[in-house]
Structures are given as structure tokens and as C-alpha cells.
Amino acid sequence: MITAQSDNSFVPAASNIDGAEFPKISDDLRVWLQIKAPSAARVQVAGALLPSPDPVDLERDAEGNWTMITPPVVPGFHYYWFLVDGVRMNDPGCDTYHGWARPTSGIEIPTGDEDFYMPKNVPHGDVREHWYYSDITGKWRRAFVYTPAEYETSPDKEYPILYLLHGSGENERGWSLQGHMGFIMDNLIAARKATPMVVVMDNGYAVAKDPAAYPQSTSRSNRSSVLADVYLKEIIPEMESFYRIAPGKENRAMAGLSMGGGQTAFIGFNNPGLFSSLGFFSGGGVAADAFNDPSAYGGLFSDAASVNNKFDVLWFGAGTDEPSFAERNAYIKKEFEKAGIKGTFYESQGTAHEWHTWRRCLHEFTQLLFKKGTK
Amino acid sequence: MITAQSDNSFVPAASNIDGAEFPKISDDLRVWLQIKAPSAARVQVAGALLPSPDPVDLERDAEGNWTMITPPVVPGFHYYWFLVDGVRMNDPGCDTYHGWARPTSGIEIPTGDEDFYMPKNVPHGDVREHWYYSDITGKWRRAFVYTPAEYETSPDKEYPILYLLHGSGENERGWSLQGHMGFIMDNLIAARKATPMVVVMDNGYAVAKDPAAYPQSTSRSNRSSVLADVYLKEIIPEMESFYRIAPGKENRAMAGLSMGGGQTAFIGFNNPGLFSSLGFFSGGGVAADAFNDPSAYGGLFSDAASVNNKFDVLWFGAGTDEPSFAERNAYIKKEFEKAGIKGTFYESQGTAHEWHTWRRCLHEFTQLLFKKGTK
């Protein structure tokens, strides 16, 4: 089975920790996994590296190394882990990322000549770790905040702001670490394709210190009224006082991926006076509610002219390799057209429910933001 | 053996990931470890959680949970991992930290009423992820940079700068994540005990793109001339142009822990015109060379008056539970006294070769910095 030894095209993944030989990736994007476990009776791999969600067996060699070579993997970022005699563990060759609600191995599968998310010789903004106390949750919270390079040298300038939400099981580091959002924004701003903006990446989970105040809310939900309150009463005031942010709805946008897309709809459509633009990256489910339930969002969607007036950009993206999300966007598109609501719809060719789809979404969406009146 | 079930004082460690029951810590700082591995024949724990560096066996219960309760653990931050039938894996209840040159489990053992490193209701600075290209290594490098809270609202003010180095097997995230340096500085600055300063935490490893240019240097070394050049030609110019830094040696300091202390001596004593103050946290080895080899650092230490004139603060700290480091500092102290060189020596009571020693060192050292002429 293991013919890779004779295939010179396998090289260590770019995402490996320093000095790790495995995992390796071939020219045609097969992944060669290997872990030493001489005493194990069974070693499997699971996660999002393989087409099936079921664990797949590795094969043991005489030295106790367990090996497999996957079929070609969809380009982008994929979480995975090993099961060694049933015990879940990360690949020692990888860094860990907060996914699946714990530290989890991840691998970057090359995206060919697509380099919009890679560091280039352009001015670089900073991604700042920012701590603040949340009365609603009774805890210190951590946000990551991108400030563009020119923020440092323009002390009198105020910037528009994008609130950018992660997915289920991830945390506030996801967009900068897995998503490479800083490099995406640096490159767009340097090319004058995006308006220089501040981007806030906070945590998508919030448990109330006083649960009785939020009887309907659960922490892990697209419709968390605790999280909505944390945004309205804590995150937005904190960010827009600490950083130099231009006032008003026209300078404020929100977007999120997967669960974060649902949260964007819940917070954004329930507070239509707050954000001028909303983005849904593989996560328009809660937005689709508007057409199933006419009373949703205070009946907002029953008046197309009012929706078109309230929002500059309503943006929906998904990968072609995540059919259920692509189909939901197609449904929303049809309903938008029927109702006469303006929306932007984007398909990421050949990508799945993973970070490369969302990198592309961010790259497309942010080029449309905060441009009203500037054209 | 397992009597912990009847001991109500065991609670999940503060450093556990959200919702994880284990590891737990008792009032008297014993740690209760547990991992489910029904098929395993042997499960051990290793790392820095136990007094001995040798792996210690856990005990299996009827459900396949492997358990142990450690003796009371020294307060502070400790790396550890499991060996499941000999395969190294992290504790699924913990976050991972870059230590031992890979993602590694870590646990916070409470430090009683000592809270100088905890977040408080004071203005908080940001810790910024800053990327720049390094010609010497041919790679993009990432630094973390602390800017104090007032940096945001004082656009005309320039700040002194401290370069702060991590230890062997760690990386540029260590000081902010394991070390809590941001909270330490926030609290000191709010109490007016430390001068507001920018703190740069870069990576302590550097491999030259052109190794022939650095024939004597290895990447993993206290005496890396590649790293020294990266500091002199890349890190310092990058930081002192991107951020608002007050010019001159009197506004520049360097400190490091363990390996980073050796690097601080190598870079700082070989370039005595560059830094006004140097700090060695459990890492004065390379500094001790000055007394073993009179030609070290261009003979700098042969002239006590010159050393005293060149440096405002030469600072050495170590924990009382790391005897070899404490003894080396005692040796340096004796030699300093003999030679008439001014130094500050600090013992961290009851702590070992781990982050709580270094948190305390940072807390003490930074209170002495950048105060010449202000008293």
C-alpha cells in the first residue's frame, strides 16, 4: 500500500511544527500521515481531513509506525486527530488550533497559486489581544482586534469597524490564526481594494452570570440573547471607545462563519439600526428564517424597500463542496429576488466547510464595505 | 489509593478548557489527573508536574479511567503530558502551550493570595501580533508587542522599550500566554510602580538563510550570532520605527528567562552601547562567563567602573526551588561584590524553573527600569 517512499513529491506540510517530517503532502494533494505507536493494536485518523466523517484505519509497519496516505484532499485548512486504541490525540507533527471545542491538529493543504491570504511585502497591521471585563458574564473576555498599518501613523483618523465571528467549537483566535485575516486585510488595503478598517474578533460563546435574566438563551446557539447583549452593551461600547472608530451605523458591519453567520443574522436583523452591512459565510440559516416566518425580526423582511434602505450590503457565501450550505444560499437568493431585496451571493469553487472558503468570503466581502458615497 | 472522591476540596484547574472536569486541584495543591483509555495497558504522566523527571504510572479503574493524585505541587505554571502505552499525548482537559518545542499541556497551580499577574479593574494595554520579513533568515517572523493602555490616547508620546526573551523549547507567545506579562505590566503601570513601556517578545530561534555567513552559530544556543544579528539589524529597527519609541540606550532594555537570559548576556554584553539595563531570570550562565574568562565581552568586566557606568540595572533572579540557578546567581553576586560591580539579586521563594518564578522576576525587574533622572 505505501508507495509514497518512492514518490519524491511528498514534502512536510507548511503548517507542521518546526522540524516535523510528518504529515507530508504530495503534488496532487495526497496527505501522508504517520505516528509511532509500537504497542497500539489499532490507530485511526478522524476529523475533516477525509471525505467520510468516520475514523479510518492506519497500517502498521515493522518498526511500529502507523501510516496512511489519503486520497487528494480539498485545498484549505482541515482539522483532524488520531485515535490510538480509541484514545483521541493530536498529531505530534502539527500545531494545535482551537476547533471542535478543544486544541485540535490542523493542516494547510496548498491552494496553488492563490496567495491573497499569504504575507507579502506590504505594510502590515497588528492583531491585538484585548482584554475587558464583562458584567453580563461575570468574566474577563479576550478579543483580537486588527488595526491596519496606517492606524499607527494617522492619530487623528477614525476608522470603520467590522465585527467578525468564528464558528462552532472555535474561539476568538480562529480568524487570525486559521483564517489569516490579518494578511488578507493587509493585502487588500495595500492594493486599495478595501477601505482601511478595524476588525474585531471576539468569542462567540457567552454564559450569563445571572441565567434567570436570559430564560430563553443557551450559550451554544445561533440565537443567543446573552451573546447579543454582550455585543450591544459590552463589546461594541468597549471597542468603539478604546479604538479610534468612526461613529454611526454606516461605519459598522458584522459578519460570521457557520454558527457566527447565524449569530450575525440574529444580532444584525434584530438591531437593523446598528449595522450597515452583514456577511454570512456558510451560515445563512437564521437569515433564511425571514422567509419561513413573516414575523421574524419584527417583520423586517415583509418590506423589501425598507430592507434595501436599511442595509448597504447583505452578503452570502458558501463553498461548492459544502452542498447543504450552498443550497441554503440558493434558496435565500431565490427568495431575495422574488421579494426584490438586494443581496450579493458568492460561490467558492472547490472548497468545503472550512477556513479557505471563509478566507475567500472575507476577501470578497470586505471589498464591498464602507464605500457608500466614495464611488 | 484514590481517596479523592471523598475530598470535596478538589476543583477543576483554572487553566482547564471550558467544561473539562480534569485535572482537578485540592486545597493543599495536590493534582488529580484522569484520562479514559480502556484499551491501554499502561498510562503514565511526565513533564514538570512531579518532582522527578521520570514518568509515573497512573492506576486503572473498572471503567477504563486512569487516575493519579500527585503530592502537593509547587505553585505556578507546569508543563506535562501523558504516555499512553508509550505514546506521548496531551491531557484532553488542558489547553496546549508551546513548550518542549511542541504543543504541550500546562496547568496553573494556585499561588494563594498573590495576584499581581491576574487581570484587575485597571486600564489594559494590548498585546499585538506583529509580522515582519527577516532577510537574515529568509522568513516572515512574528513578534508579540505590549503597548500600555495610555499609548492609545497619547499619540505624541514616545515610550521606552524592553526586549523580553523566552526559554528553550518555547516561543514568542510564552510571555503573554504562560507569563501573563500583559496583566503584570497593566497592574504595575496603573499603580505607578513601573514606567509605561513597550515590551517586545520575539522568537528566540533564528536559522540563517545563508549559514556560511555565520559559521560558528547554531540556532538553539545561548550564543547565537544569527539571533544577535536579527536583533541588531531587524527586530530593533523594525520595532523602533513601527512603534513610538524614545531614542537612545537609556530607553532600551533587554531581559530573558533561562535560555533567553543567556541570549540577553550574549547580545547585551557584546553590545554595551545598546541597552541601559539587562535582566537575567534563571539564566545568568553566560553572564558568569565574564568572571571565568577575562577576555569575555571584549574584557568588559575587567573594569568595574566602566560596567557600572554603562549599565543602570544588571538584575539576576532565580527561584529557591531551582538550586542550580540560585547557586549560579550566588556565584555572580559574590564575583560582582568582589569586583565592585553593582547588581541586583532576587530570590523567588518556593518556586522552581517555571513561569511563576519568571512572572515574579518581571514584576520586580520592570519596577527598576527607565527611572534614571526621574527620582
PDB file of C-alpha atoms in Angstrom, chain A residues 9-114:
ATOM      1  CA  SER A   9       6.831  14.918  -4.348  1.00  0.00           C
ATOM      2  CA  PHE A  10       5.829  14.425  -0.684  1.00  0.00           C
ATOM      3  CA  VAL A  11       7.087  17.330   1.462  1.00  0.00           C
ATOM      4  CA  PRO A  12       6.315  18.286   5.079  1.00  0.00           C
ATOM      5  CA  ALA A  13       3.175  20.409   5.361  1.00  0.00           C
ATOM      6  CA  ALA A  14       3.760  24.154   5.730  1.00  0.00           C
ATOM      7  CA  SER A  15       1.723  24.018   8.933  1.00  0.00           C
ATOM      8  CA  ASN A  16       3.992  21.451  10.624  1.00  0.00           C
ATOM      9  CA  ILE A  17       5.823  22.407  13.784  1.00  0.00           C
ATOM     10  CA  ASP A  18       9.497  23.185  13.341  1.00  0.00           C
ATOM     11  CA  GLY A  19      11.418  20.083  12.276  1.00  0.00           C
ATOM     12  CA  ALA A  20       8.465  17.681  11.978  1.00  0.00           C
ATOM     13  CA  GLU A  21       8.688  15.347   8.965  1.00  0.00           C
ATOM     14  CA  PHE A  22       5.028  14.263   9.056  1.00  0.00           C
ATOM     15  CA  PRO A  23       2.361  14.967   7.881  1.00  0.00           C
ATOM     16  CA  LYS A  24       3.619  15.252   4.295  1.00  0.00           C
ATOM     17  CA  ILE A  25       1.741  16.417   1.209  1.00  0.00           C
ATOM     18  CA  SER A  26       2.266  15.351  -2.407  1.00  0.00           C
ATOM     19  CA  ASP A  27       1.971  17.405  -5.596  1.00  0.00           C
ATOM     20  CA  ASP A  28      -1.525  16.064  -6.126  1.00  0.00           C
ATOM     21  CA  LEU A  29      -2.503  16.907  -2.513  1.00  0.00           C
ATOM     22  CA  ARG A  30      -2.485  13.416  -1.022  1.00  0.00           C
ATOM     23  CA  VAL A  31      -1.543  13.508   2.661  1.00  0.00           C
ATOM     24  CA  TRP A  32       0.891  11.021   4.180  1.00  0.00           C
ATOM     25  CA  LEU A  33       0.160  10.595   7.875  1.00  0.00           C
ATOM     26  CA  GLN A  34       2.468   8.773  10.268  1.00  0.00           C
ATOM     27  CA  ILE A  35       2.662   8.240  14.010  1.00  0.00           C
ATOM     28  CA  LYS A  36       4.840   5.912  16.067  1.00  0.00           C
ATOM     29  CA  ALA A  37       2.838   3.698  18.431  1.00  0.00           C
ATOM     30  CA  PRO A  38       4.526   0.293  18.646  1.00  0.00           C
ATOM     31  CA  SER A  39       2.250  -1.077  21.389  1.00  0.00           C
ATOM     32  CA  ALA A  40      -1.035   0.003  19.828  1.00  0.00           C
ATOM     33  CA  ALA A  41      -3.433  -2.558  18.388  1.00  0.00           C
ATOM     34  CA  ARG A  42      -5.303  -0.014  16.268  1.00  0.00           C
ATOM     35  CA  VAL A  43      -4.617   3.532  15.089  1.00  0.00           C
ATOM     36  CA  GLN A  44      -7.181   5.601  13.194  1.00  0.00           C
ATOM     37  CA  VAL A  45      -7.488   9.116  11.825  1.00  0.00           C
ATOM     38  CA  ALA A  46     -10.662  11.190  12.185  1.00  0.00           C
ATOM     39  CA  GLY A  47     -11.822  14.757  11.662  1.00  0.00           C
ATOM     40  CA  ALA A  48     -12.240  16.714   8.458  1.00  0.00           C
ATOM     41  CA  LEU A  49      -9.232  15.504   6.501  1.00  0.00           C
ATOM     42  CA  LEU A  50     -11.056  12.652   4.776  1.00  0.00           C
ATOM     43  CA  PRO A  51     -14.316  12.726   2.832  1.00  0.00           C
ATOM     44  CA  SER A  52     -16.065  10.492   5.374  1.00  0.00           C
ATOM     45  CA  PRO A  53     -16.620  11.581   8.974  1.00  0.00           C
ATOM     46  CA  ASP A  54     -15.932   8.004  10.141  1.00  0.00           C
ATOM     47  CA  PRO A  55     -12.484   7.123  11.526  1.00  0.00           C
ATOM     48  CA  VAL A  56     -10.201   5.361   9.031  1.00  0.00           C
ATOM     49  CA  ASP A  57      -7.538   2.796   9.963  1.00  0.00           C
ATOM     50  CA  LEU A  58      -3.818   3.369   9.535  1.00  0.00           C
ATOM     51  CA  GLU A  59      -1.452   0.490   8.736  1.00  0.00           C
ATOM     52  CA  ARG A  60       1.390  -0.659  10.978  1.00  0.00           C
ATOM     53  CA  ASP A  61       4.934  -1.237   9.734  1.00  0.00           C
ATOM     54  CA  ALA A  62       7.620  -3.397  11.322  1.00  0.00           C
ATOM     55  CA  GLU A  63       9.018  -0.524  13.389  1.00  0.00           C
ATOM     56  CA  GLY A  64       5.662   0.313  14.955  1.00  0.00           C
ATOM     57  CA  ASN A  65       4.951   3.309  12.732  1.00  0.00           C
ATOM     58  CA  TRP A  66       1.330   3.631  11.702  1.00  0.00           C
ATOM     59  CA  THR A  67       0.861   5.110   8.254  1.00  0.00           C
ATOM     60  CA  MET A  68      -1.739   6.063   5.720  1.00  0.00           C
ATOM     61  CA  ILE A  69      -1.877   8.054   2.529  1.00  0.00           C
ATOM     62  CA  THR A  70      -5.150   9.822   1.929  1.00  0.00           C
ATOM     63  CA  PRO A  71      -6.793  10.424  -1.414  1.00  0.00           C
ATOM     64  CA  PRO A  72      -6.235  14.004  -2.702  1.00  0.00           C
ATOM     65  CA  VAL A  73      -7.577  16.465  -0.107  1.00  0.00           C
ATOM     66  CA  VAL A  74      -9.633  19.597  -0.847  1.00  0.00           C
ATOM     67  CA  PRO A  75      -7.334  22.677  -0.623  1.00  0.00           C
ATOM     68  CA  GLY A  76      -7.628  24.718   2.551  1.00  0.00           C
ATOM     69  CA  PHE A  77      -7.371  24.189   6.292  1.00  0.00           C
ATOM     70  CA  HIS A  78      -8.575  20.931   7.853  1.00  0.00           C
ATOM     71  CA  TYR A  79      -8.876  19.804  11.478  1.00  0.00           C
ATOM     72  CA  TYR A  80      -8.065  16.177  12.298  1.00  0.00           C
ATOM     73  CA  TRP A  81      -6.822  13.868  15.058  1.00  0.00           C
ATOM     74  CA  PHE A  82      -5.689  10.315  15.720  1.00  0.00           C
ATOM     75  CA  LEU A  83      -7.451   7.598  17.713  1.00  0.00           C
ATOM     76  CA  VAL A  84      -4.816   5.360  19.297  1.00  0.00           C
ATOM     77  CA  ASP A  85      -6.635   2.318  20.624  1.00  0.00           C
ATOM     78  CA  GLY A  86      -9.660   4.586  20.826  1.00  0.00           C
ATOM     79  CA  VAL A  87      -7.946   7.437  22.701  1.00  0.00           C
ATOM     80  CA  ARG A  88      -8.204  10.731  20.858  1.00  0.00           C
ATOM     81  CA  MET A  89      -4.862  12.504  20.475  1.00  0.00           C
ATOM     82  CA  ASN A  90      -3.375  15.168  18.274  1.00  0.00           C
ATOM     83  CA  ASP A  91      -0.719  14.633  15.633  1.00  0.00           C
ATOM     84  CA  PRO A  92       2.666  15.370  17.248  1.00  0.00           C
ATOM     85  CA  GLY A  93       3.816  16.914  13.950  1.00  0.00           C
ATOM     86  CA  CYS A  94       1.170  19.639  13.954  1.00  0.00           C
ATOM     87  CA  ASP A  95       0.429  22.743  15.880  1.00  0.00           C
ATOM     88  CA  THR A  96      -2.941  22.760  17.630  1.00  0.00           C
ATOM     89  CA  TYR A  97      -5.854  25.094  16.909  1.00  0.00           C
ATOM     90  CA  HIS A  98      -8.987  25.660  18.931  1.00  0.00           C
ATOM     91  CA  GLY A  99     -11.524  23.658  16.917  1.00  0.00           C
ATOM     92  CA  TRP A 100     -14.026  21.013  17.962  1.00  0.00           C
ATOM     93  CA  ALA A 101     -14.090  22.825  21.354  1.00  0.00           C
ATOM     94  CA  ARG A 102     -10.524  21.793  22.252  1.00  0.00           C
ATOM     95  CA  PRO A 103      -6.955  22.008  20.953  1.00  0.00           C
ATOM     96  CA  THR A 104      -7.028  20.071  17.668  1.00  0.00           C
ATOM     97  CA  SER A 105      -4.473  19.274  14.969  1.00  0.00           C
ATOM     98  CA  GLY A 106      -4.779  21.190  11.729  1.00  0.00           C
ATOM     99  CA  ILE A 107      -3.123  21.009   8.319  1.00  0.00           C
ATOM    100  CA  GLU A 108      -2.844  23.517   5.482  1.00  0.00           C
ATOM    101  CA  ILE A 109      -3.444  21.929   2.074  1.00  0.00           C
ATOM    102  CA  PRO A 110      -1.841  24.152  -0.584  1.00  0.00           C
ATOM    103  CA  THR A 111      -4.124  26.333  -2.681  1.00  0.00           C
ATOM    104  CA  GLY A 112      -1.961  26.504  -5.797  1.00  0.00           C
ATOM    105  CA  ASP A 113      -1.115  29.997  -6.972  1.00  0.00           C
ATOM    106  CA  GLU A 114      -3.795  31.599  -4.812  1.00  0.00           C
TER     107      GLU A 114
END
